[in-house]
Each structure stands twice: as structure tokens, then as C-alpha cells.
Short mmCIF file of C-alpha atoms in Angstrom, two decimals:
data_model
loop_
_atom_site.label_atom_id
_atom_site.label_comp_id
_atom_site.label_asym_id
_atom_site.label_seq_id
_atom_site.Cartn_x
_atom_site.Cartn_y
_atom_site.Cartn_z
CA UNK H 4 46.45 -93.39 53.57
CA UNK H 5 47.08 -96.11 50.75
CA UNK H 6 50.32 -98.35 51.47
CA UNK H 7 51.83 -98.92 48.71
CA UNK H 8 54.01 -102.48 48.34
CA UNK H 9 57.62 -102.92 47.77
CA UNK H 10 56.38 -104.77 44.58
CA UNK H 11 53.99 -102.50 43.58
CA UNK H 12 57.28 -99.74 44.04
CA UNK H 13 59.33 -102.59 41.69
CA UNK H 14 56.66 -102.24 38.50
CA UNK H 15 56.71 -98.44 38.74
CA UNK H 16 60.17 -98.02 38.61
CA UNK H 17 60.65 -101.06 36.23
CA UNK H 18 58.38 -98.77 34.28
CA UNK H 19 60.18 -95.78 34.73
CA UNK H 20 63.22 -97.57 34.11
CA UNK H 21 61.96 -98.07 30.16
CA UNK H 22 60.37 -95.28 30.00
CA UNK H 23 63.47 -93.17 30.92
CA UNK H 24 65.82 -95.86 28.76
CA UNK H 25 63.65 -95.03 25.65
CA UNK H 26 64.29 -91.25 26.18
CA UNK H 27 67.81 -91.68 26.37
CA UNK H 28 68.00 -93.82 23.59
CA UNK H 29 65.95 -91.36 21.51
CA UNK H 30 68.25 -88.58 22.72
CA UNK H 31 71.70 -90.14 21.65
CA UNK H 32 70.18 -91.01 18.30
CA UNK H 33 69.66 -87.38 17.70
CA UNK H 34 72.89 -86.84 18.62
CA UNK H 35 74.34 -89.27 16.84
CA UNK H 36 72.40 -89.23 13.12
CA UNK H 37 71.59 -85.11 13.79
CA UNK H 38 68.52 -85.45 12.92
CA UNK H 39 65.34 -84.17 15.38
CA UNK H 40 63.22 -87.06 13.06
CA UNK H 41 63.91 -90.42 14.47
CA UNK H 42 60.10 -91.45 13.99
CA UNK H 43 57.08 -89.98 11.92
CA UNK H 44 55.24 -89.72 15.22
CA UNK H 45 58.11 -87.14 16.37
CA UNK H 46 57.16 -84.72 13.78
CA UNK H 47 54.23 -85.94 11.49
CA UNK H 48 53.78 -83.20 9.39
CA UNK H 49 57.59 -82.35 9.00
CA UNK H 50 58.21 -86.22 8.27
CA UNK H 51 55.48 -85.86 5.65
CA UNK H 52 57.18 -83.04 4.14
CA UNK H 53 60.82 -84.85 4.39
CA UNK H 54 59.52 -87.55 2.48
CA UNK H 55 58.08 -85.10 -0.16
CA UNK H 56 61.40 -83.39 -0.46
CA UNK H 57 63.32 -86.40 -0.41
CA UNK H 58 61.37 -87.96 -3.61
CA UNK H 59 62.12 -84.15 -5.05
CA UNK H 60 65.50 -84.36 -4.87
CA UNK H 61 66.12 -87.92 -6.16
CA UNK H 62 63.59 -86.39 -9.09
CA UNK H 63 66.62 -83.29 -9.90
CA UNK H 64 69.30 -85.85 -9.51
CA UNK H 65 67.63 -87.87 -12.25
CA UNK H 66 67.07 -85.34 -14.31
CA UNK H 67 70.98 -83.77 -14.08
CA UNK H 68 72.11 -87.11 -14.69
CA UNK H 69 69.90 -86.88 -17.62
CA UNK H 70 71.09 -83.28 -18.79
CA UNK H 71 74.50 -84.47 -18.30
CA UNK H 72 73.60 -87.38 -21.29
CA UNK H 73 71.71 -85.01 -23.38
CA UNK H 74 74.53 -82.24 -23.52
CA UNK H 75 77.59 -84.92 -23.68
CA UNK H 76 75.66 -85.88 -27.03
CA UNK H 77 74.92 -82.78 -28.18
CA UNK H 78 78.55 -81.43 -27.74
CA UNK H 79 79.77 -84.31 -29.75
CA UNK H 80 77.36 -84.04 -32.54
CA UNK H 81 78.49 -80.32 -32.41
CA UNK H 82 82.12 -80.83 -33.06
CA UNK H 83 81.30 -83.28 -35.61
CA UNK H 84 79.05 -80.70 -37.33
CA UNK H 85 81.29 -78.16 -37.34
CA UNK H 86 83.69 -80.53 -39.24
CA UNK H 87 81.74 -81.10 -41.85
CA UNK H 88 81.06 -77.09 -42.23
CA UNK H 89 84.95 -76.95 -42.50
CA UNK H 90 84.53 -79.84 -44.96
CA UNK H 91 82.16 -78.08 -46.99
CA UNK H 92 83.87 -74.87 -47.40
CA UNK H 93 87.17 -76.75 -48.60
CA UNK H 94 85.15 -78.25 -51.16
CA UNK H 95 83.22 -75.28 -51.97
CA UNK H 96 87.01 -73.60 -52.79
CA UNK H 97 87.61 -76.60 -55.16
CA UNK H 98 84.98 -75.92 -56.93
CA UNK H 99 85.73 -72.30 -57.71
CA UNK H 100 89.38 -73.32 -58.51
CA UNK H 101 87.96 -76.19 -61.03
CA UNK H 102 85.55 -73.67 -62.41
CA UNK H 103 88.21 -71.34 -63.49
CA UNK H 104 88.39 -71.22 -67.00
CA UNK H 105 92.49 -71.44 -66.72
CA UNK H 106 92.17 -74.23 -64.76
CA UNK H 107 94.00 -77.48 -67.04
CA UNK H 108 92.56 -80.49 -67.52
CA UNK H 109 95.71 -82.41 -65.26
CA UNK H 110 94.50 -79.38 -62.45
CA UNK H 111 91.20 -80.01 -62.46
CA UNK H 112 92.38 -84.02 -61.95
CA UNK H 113 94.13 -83.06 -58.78
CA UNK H 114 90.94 -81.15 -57.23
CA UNK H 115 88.54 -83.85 -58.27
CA UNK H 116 91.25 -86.41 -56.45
CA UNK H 117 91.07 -83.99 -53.02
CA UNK H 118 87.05 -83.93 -53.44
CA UNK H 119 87.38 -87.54 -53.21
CA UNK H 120 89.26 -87.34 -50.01
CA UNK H 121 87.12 -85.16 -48.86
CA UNK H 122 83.68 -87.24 -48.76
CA UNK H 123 86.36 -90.13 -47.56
CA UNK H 124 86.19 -88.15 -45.21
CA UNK H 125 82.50 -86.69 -44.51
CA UNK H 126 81.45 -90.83 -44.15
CA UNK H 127 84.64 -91.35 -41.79
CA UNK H 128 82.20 -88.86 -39.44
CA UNK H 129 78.90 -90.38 -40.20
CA UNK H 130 80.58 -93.97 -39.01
CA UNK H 131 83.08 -92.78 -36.53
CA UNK H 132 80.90 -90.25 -34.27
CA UNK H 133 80.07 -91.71 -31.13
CA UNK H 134 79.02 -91.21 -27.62
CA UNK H 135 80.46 -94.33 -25.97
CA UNK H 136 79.43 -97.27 -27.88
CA UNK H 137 76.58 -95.81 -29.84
CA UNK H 138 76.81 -94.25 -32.96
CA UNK H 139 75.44 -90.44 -33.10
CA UNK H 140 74.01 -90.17 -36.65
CA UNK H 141 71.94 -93.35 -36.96
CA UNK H 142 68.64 -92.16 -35.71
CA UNK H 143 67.60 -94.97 -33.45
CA UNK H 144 70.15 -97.42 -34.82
CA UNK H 145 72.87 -96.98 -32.64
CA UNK H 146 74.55 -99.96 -32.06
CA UNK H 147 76.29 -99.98 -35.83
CA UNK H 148 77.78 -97.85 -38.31
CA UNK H 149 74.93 -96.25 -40.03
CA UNK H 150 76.62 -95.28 -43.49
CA UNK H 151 78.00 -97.93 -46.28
CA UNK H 152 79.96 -96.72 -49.36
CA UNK H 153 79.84 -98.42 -53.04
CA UNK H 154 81.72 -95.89 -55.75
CA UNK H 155 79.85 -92.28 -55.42
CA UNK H 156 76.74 -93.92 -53.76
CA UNK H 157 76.65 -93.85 -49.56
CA UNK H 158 73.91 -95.95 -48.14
CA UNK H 159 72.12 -94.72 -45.02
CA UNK H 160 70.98 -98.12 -42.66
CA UNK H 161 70.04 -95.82 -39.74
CA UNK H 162 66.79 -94.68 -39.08
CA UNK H 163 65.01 -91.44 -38.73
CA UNK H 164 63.81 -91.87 -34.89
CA UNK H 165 64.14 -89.18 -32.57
CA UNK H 166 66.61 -90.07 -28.99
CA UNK H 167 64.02 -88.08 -26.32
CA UNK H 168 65.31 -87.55 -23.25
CA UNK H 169 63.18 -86.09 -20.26
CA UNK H 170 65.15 -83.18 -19.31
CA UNK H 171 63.05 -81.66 -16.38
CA UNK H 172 59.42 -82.47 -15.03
CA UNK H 173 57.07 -82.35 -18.65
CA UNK H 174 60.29 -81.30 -20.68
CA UNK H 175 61.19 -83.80 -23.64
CA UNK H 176 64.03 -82.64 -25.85
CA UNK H 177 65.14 -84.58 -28.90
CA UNK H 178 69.09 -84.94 -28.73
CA UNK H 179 70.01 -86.51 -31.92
CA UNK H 180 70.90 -84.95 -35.65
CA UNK H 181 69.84 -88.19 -38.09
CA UNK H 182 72.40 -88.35 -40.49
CA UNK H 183 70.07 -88.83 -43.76
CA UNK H 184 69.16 -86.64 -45.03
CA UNK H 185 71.97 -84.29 -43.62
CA UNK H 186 75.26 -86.21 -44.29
CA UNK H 187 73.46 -88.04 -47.41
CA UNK H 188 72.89 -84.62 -48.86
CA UNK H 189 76.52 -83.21 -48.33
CA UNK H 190 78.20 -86.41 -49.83
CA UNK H 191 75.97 -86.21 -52.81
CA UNK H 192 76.28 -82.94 -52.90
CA UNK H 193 79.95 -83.48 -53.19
CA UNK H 194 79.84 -86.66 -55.66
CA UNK H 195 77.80 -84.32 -57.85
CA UNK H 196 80.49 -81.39 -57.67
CA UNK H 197 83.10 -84.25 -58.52
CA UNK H 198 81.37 -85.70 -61.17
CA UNK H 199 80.92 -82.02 -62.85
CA UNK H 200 84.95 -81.24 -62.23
CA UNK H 201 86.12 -84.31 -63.66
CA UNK H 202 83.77 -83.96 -67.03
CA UNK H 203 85.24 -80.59 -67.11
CA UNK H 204 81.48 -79.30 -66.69
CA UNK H 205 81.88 -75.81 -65.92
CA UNK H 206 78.35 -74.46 -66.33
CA UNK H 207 76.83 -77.43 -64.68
CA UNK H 208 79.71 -76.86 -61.72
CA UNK H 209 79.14 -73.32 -61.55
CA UNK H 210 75.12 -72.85 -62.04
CA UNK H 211 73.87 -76.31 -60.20
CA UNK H 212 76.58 -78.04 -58.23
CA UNK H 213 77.99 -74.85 -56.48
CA UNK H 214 74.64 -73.89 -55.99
CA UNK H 215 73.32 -76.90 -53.94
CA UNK H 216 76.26 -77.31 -52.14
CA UNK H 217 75.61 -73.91 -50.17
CA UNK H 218 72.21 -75.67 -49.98
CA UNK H 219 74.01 -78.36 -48.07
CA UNK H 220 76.22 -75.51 -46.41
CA UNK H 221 72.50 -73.42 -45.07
CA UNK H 222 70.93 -76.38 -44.13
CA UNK H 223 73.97 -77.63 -41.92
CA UNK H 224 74.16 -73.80 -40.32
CA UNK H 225 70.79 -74.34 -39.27
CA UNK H 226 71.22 -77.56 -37.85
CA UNK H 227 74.07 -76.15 -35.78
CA UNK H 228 71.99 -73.73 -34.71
CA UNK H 229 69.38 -75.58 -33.85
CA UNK H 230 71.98 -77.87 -31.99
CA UNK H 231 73.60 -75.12 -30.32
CA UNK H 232 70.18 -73.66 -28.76
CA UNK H 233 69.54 -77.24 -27.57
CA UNK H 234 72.92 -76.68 -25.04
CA UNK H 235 72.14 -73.37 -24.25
CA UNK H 236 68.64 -74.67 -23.01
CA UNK H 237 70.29 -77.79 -21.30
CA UNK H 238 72.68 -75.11 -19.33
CA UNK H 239 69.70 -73.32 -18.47
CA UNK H 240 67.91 -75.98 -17.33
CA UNK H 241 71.04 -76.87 -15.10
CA UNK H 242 71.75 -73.97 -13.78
CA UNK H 243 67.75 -73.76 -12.35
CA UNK H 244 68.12 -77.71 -11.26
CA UNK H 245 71.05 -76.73 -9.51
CA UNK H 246 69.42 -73.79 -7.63
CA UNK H 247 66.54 -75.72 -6.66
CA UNK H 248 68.68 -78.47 -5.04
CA UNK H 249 70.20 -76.17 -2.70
CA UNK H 250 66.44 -74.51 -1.76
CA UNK H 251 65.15 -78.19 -1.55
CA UNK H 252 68.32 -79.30 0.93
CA UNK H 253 68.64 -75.97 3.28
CA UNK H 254 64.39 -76.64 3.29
CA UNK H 255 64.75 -80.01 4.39
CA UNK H 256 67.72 -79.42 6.64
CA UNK H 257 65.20 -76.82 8.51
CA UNK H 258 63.01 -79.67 9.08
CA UNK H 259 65.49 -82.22 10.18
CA UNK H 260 68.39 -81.35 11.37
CA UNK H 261 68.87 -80.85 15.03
CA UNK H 262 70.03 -78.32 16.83
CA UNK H 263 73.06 -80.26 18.25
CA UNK H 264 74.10 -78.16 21.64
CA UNK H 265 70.46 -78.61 22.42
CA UNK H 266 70.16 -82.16 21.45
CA UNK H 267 73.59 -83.04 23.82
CA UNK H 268 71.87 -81.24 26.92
CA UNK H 269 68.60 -82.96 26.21
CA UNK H 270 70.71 -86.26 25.75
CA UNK H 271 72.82 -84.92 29.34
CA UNK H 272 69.54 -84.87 31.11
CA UNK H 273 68.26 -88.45 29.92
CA UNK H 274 71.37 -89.90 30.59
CA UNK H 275 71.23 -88.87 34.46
CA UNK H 276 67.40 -89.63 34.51
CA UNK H 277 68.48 -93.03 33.56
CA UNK H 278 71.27 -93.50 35.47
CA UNK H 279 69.63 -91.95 38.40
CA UNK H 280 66.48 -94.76 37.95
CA UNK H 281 69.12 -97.46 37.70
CA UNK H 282 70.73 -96.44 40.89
CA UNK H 283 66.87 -96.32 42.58
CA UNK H 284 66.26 -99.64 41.36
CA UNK H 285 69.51 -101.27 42.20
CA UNK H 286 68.31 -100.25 45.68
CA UNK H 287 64.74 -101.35 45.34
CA UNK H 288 66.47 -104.94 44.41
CA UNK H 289 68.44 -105.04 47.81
CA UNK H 290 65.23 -105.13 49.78
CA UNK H 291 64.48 -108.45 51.58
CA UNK H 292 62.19 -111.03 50.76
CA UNK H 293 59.99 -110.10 53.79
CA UNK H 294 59.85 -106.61 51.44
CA UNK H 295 58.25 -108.00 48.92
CA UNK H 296 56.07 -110.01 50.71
CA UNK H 297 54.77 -106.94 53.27
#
């Protein structure tokens, strides 16, 4: 029969020692972090899949964060639209009032004088829209005012650029109304209607300018529309990002959480393994030189 050596008894349980130390260690970092995953080699194919799910769901939190921007916008240009619908019915009244044949010269003063207020007040929403510091109607020219006024005239210095924003995984969606030619054509529409009321031009107020601004009027109701399908679609979009966040994180919670009352006996056991080798090797250590040497 082999002897084995005191020394030879040393390496092996100096061996043992890490050996049984690494398993511990292992152990109460599963019970710590609760997670089965310390290292790709504990798991390679569920680490693999981790990672994959991981990069997915910094992906959906992207894109919410984008959804979030794209409907903030869109609910502002909303509101702003649907101010200038209340705009253009007011001035659409004027105009029948003006184009009343009973209607005095002095009256027709007054409405022309509340018309004026009015697209005072149609450019005071071109300029005054915004979503933070950027201005909503200037295509992409957002960083200043995009409308100027000089008597009846209003300038447009925005563009007519589309703001994309990626909204989910090969979905673009344009969030931005440009505000030429859709405020443009309401204030001109209105000049026009002022012009005809103070000239006392009833047939050119009644057959032309009534008539194009309900132009104006259809063309905003379509943009609001068009507008308002954009936030139903960002919603949408939401509510199906927001589903597969909490598939993606129970999936990924399957692969690497631990079960913790197994993971504390497992981490029980190590811990006397360990102890137990420390308590052999203390012993081992005791020995006499003449041990080693035999």
C-alpha cells in the first residue's frame, strides 16, 4: 500500500481548501445578488439568452422614451390646432355678420377691428407653441420663432422638414404639423376676409373670402385628424411596448433568478464544507516538523 506524506496530505487539502472556498463564495453570491448566473460558464446558453433579452429591453425603454417625445409633441400641436379651429369659426361668424346687408358701415368697422385681433392672435400660436425650448410649427427650425408680421403680410422663416422619430423597431413616424402652408393659409385667409369687410365688399366676402376660409377650416380638420390618429397609434404602440416588457422581464427572471430557499441550503452546505476543511487543515498545521519530513 502507497504511504502517502503529511505534505503530500497539506497540497490536497490546501486544494480542497480553494476548491471548497470558491463554492462557498459562489453560493453566497447567489444568495446575495439572486441570481443562479454569476458566470457565463454557469449557464452558457441561458447567459446567451440574458444578454439577448437584456439588449431587448434597453431597445423598449428607448423606444417609450421615444413615444413619450413623440406624443408630448403631438398633444401640444393638438391643443394648439384646435385653437385655431375655434379661431376660425369666430371669424367665419364675422364674416356672416359683415355680410349682412343691414350691417352699417361703423359695424362693419368694429368686426374688421376683432378680425384683426383675431390673426393677432393665430401668429401669437405660430410663435408661442412650444415643446420645451423648441418651437412646434417651424419645420426643422426650431430653435426661433418661425412667423414675422409686417401689416397683413406674415412671413414664414421655418422650414418644411419632417421631425422623424423611431417609434418601435422599423417604425418612423413624422411628429410635426409645418406651419406654412397651414397657419400661412388661415392668416391670409383672414387678411383677405378683412380686407373684403372693411371695403364693404359683400359679394367678394360672401362668394370668395367665406369660401376659402372653410378651405382653411377642411384643411385644418384634416390635419387634426391626421394628428389625432398619430396619438392613437403612439398609445397603441405603448400599450404593446408595455406588454412586451413584462414577457421580456418574467422571461429573463426564469433564466436568472434563483430559487432563494434552495440557493441558502446550497450556500448552508458550502459553508460547513468550508468550515469543516478549515478545521482539517488547522489540524494538518499542528503536525510536527518530523511530519513533514516522514
Amino acid at each position: 500500500m502507497m504511504r502517502v506524506s503529511t505534505a503530500q496530505m497539506l497540497n490536497a487539502m490546501q486544494q480542497a481548501m480553494e476548491r471548497n472556498y470558491e463554492r462557498y463564495h459562489l453560493a453566497q453570491q447567489t444568495v446575495v445578488t439572486g441570481k443562479r448566473i454569476q458566470r457565463p460558464s454557469d449557464d452558457p446558453f441561458g447567459a446567451s439568452l440574458g444578454i439577448t433579452l437584456h439588449r431587448l429591453l434597453q431597445e423598449s425603454e428607448q423606444y417609450q422614451r421615444n413615444l413619450t417625445t413623440a406624443k408630448n409633441f403631438l398633444s401640444i400641436t393638438e391643443v394648439a390646432l384646435e385653437n385655431l379651429n375655434d379661431l376660425i369659426r369666430q371669424t367665419k361668424s364675422l364674416a356672416v355678420q359683415a355680410a349682412t346687408d343691414t350691417q352699417s358701415a361703423e359695424g362693419r368697422a368694429a368686426i374688421a377691428q376683432q378680425i384683426q385681433q383675431i390673426m393677432a392672435e393665430v401668429v401669437s400660436i405660430g410663435n408661442n407653441t412650444t415643446y420645451g425650448d423648441r418651437f412646434i410649427f417651424g419645420g426643422l427650425q426650431t430653435l426661433s420663432a418661425p412667423f414675422t408680421v409686417s401689416g397683413d403680410t406674415l412671413a414664414y422663416h421655418g422650414d418644411h422638414g419632417s421631425l422623424n422619430v423611431e417609434v418601435s423597431p422599423a417604425v418612423v413616424m413624422s411628429i410635426n404639423v409645418q406651419g406654412d402652408p397651414l397657419i400661412t393659409g388661415i392668416y391670409n385667409s383672414m387678411a383677405q376676409i378683412k380686407h373684403y369687410v372693411e371695403t364693404s365688399d359683400i359679394e367678394g366676402l360672401s362668394r370668395d373670402g367665406l369660401q376659402e376660409l372653410q378651405n382653411q377650416l377642411d384643411n385644418l380638420l384634416r390635419t387634426r385628424a391626421v394628428v389625432g390618429s398619430k396619438i392613437q397609434q403612439i398609445e397603441m404602440i405603448q400599450q404593446r411596448l408595455d406588454k412586451r416588457k413584462v414577457d421580456f422581464t418574467e422571461l429573463l427572471s426564469g433564466i436568472e433568478d434563483a430559487d432563494i430557499a434552495d440557493a441558502i441550503t446550497k450556500l448552508k452546505m458550502a459553508d460547513t464544507t468550508y468550515q469543516v476543511t478549515l478545521a482539517t487543515m488547522a489540524r494538518l498545521q499542528n503536525l510536527s516538523l518530523l511530519d513533514f519530513l516522514t
